[in-house]
XYZ file of N, CA and C in Angstrom:
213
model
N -5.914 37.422 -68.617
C -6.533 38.705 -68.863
C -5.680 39.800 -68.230
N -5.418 40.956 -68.957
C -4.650 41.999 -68.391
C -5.729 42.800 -67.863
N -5.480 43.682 -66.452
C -6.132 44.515 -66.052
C -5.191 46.072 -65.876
N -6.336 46.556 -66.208
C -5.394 48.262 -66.299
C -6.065 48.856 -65.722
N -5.649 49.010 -64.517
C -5.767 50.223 -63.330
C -4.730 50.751 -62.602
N -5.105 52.145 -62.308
C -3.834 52.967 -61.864
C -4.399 52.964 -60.346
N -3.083 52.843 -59.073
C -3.212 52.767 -58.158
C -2.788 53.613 -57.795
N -2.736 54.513 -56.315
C -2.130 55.710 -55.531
C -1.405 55.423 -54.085
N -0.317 55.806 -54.079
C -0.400 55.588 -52.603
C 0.599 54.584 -52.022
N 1.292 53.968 -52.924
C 1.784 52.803 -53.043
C 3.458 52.687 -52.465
N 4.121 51.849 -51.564
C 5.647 51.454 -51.520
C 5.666 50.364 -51.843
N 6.927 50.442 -52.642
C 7.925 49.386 -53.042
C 8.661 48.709 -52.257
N 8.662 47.507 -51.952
C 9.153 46.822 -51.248
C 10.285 45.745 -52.052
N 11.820 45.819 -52.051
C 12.407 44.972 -52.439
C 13.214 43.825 -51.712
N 13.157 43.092 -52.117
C 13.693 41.405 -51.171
C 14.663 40.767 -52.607
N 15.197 40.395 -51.332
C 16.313 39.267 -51.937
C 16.350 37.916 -50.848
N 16.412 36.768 -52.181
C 16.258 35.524 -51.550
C 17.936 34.821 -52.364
N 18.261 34.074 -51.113
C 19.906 33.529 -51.295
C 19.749 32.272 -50.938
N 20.114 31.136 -51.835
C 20.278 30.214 -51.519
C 21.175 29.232 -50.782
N 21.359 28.946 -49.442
C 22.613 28.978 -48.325
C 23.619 27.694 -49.264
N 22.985 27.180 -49.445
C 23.978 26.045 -50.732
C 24.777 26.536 -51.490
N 23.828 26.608 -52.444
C 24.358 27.500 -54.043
C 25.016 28.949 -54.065
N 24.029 29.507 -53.364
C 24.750 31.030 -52.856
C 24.114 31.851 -54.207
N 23.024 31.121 -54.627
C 22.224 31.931 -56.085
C 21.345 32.694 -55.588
N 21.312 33.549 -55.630
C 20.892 34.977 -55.063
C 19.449 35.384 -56.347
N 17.989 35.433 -55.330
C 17.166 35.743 -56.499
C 16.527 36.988 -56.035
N 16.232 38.337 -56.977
C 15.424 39.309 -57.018
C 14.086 39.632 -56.763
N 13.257 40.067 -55.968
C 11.674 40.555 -56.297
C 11.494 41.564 -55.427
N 10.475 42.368 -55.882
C 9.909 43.778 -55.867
C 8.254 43.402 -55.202
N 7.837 43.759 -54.623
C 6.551 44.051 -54.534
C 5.730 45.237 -54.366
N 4.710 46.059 -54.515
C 4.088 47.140 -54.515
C 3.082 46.692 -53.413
N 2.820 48.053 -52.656
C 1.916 47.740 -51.331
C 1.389 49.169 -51.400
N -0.171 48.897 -51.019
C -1.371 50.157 -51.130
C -0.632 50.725 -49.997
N -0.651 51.574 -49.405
C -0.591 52.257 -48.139
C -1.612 52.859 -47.176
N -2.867 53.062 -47.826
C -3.990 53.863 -47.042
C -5.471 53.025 -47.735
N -6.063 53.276 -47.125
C -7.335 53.131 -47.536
C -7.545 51.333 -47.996
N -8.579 51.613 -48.527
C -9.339 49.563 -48.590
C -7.774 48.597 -48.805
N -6.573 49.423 -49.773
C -5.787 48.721 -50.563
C -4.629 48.784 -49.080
N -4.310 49.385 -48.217
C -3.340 49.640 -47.316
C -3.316 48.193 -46.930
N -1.709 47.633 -47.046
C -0.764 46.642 -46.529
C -1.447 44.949 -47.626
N -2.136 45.962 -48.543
C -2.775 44.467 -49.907
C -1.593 44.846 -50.968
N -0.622 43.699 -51.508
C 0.328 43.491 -52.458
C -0.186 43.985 -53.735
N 0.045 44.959 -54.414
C -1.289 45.341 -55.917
C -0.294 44.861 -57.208
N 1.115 44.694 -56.559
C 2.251 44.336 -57.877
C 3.426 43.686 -57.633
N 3.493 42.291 -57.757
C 4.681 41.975 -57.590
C 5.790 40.922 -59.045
N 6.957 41.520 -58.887
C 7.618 41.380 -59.881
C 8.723 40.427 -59.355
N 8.855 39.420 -59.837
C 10.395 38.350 -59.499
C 10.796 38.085 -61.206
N 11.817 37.847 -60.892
C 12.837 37.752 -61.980
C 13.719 36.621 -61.730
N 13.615 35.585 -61.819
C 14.178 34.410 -61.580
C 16.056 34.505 -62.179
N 15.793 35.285 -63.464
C 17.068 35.071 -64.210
C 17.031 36.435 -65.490
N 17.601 36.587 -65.896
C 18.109 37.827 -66.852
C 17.132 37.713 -67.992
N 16.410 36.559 -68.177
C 15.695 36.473 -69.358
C 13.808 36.368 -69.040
N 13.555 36.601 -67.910
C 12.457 35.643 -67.625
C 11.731 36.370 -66.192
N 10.750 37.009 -66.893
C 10.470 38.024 -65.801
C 8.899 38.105 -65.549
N 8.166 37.308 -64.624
C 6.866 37.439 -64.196
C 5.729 38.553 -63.221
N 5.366 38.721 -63.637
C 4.545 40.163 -62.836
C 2.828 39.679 -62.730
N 2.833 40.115 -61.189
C 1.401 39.444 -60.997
C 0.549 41.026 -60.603
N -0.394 41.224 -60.934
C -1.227 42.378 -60.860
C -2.571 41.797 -60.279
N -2.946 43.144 -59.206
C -3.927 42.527 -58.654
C -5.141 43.295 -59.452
N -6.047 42.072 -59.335
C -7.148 42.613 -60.378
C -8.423 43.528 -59.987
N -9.044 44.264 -60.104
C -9.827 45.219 -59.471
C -10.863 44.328 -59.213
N -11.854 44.624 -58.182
C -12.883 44.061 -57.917
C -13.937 43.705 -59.049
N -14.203 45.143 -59.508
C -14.928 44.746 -60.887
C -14.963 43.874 -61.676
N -13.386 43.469 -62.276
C -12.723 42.253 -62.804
C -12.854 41.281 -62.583
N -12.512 41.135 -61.365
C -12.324 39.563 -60.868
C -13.893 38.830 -60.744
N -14.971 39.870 -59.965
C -16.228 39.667 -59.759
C -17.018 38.980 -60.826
N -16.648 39.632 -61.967
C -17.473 39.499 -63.495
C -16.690 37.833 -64.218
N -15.562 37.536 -63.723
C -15.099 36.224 -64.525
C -15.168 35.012 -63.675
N -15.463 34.478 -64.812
C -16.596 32.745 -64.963
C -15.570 32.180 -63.301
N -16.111 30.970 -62.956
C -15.475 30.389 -61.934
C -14.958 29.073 -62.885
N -13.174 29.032 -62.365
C -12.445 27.843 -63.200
C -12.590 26.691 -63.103
């Protein structure tokens, strides 16, 4: 399920992970509330494993999450 809500307030946080072996170097981004209920909670994070293949996790509003079935 996609959720669409706009957040305020927010830094970007980017990391890089290197593999001491391989030396394969991987990308990700995360978004962080800054103030209020959401301050230092992750609301967006993006890794990119490879040039083709790009996952994004969104955090879902309370409303959302509250209302769907248990898996």
């Amino acid at each position: 399920m996609l959720a669409d809500r706009t957040y305020e307030d927010l830094l970007e946080t980017d990391f890089l992970t290197a593999n001491q072996a391989t030396g394969r170097k991987v990308y990700f981004s995360i978004l962080v509330g800054t103030k209020g209920d959401q301050r230092g909670v992750p609301v967006q994070i993006r890794y990119q494993p490879n040039w083709w293949f790009q996952v994004v996790l969104n955090l879902l509003p309370k409303t959302v999450a509250q209302s769907q079935p248990p898996h």
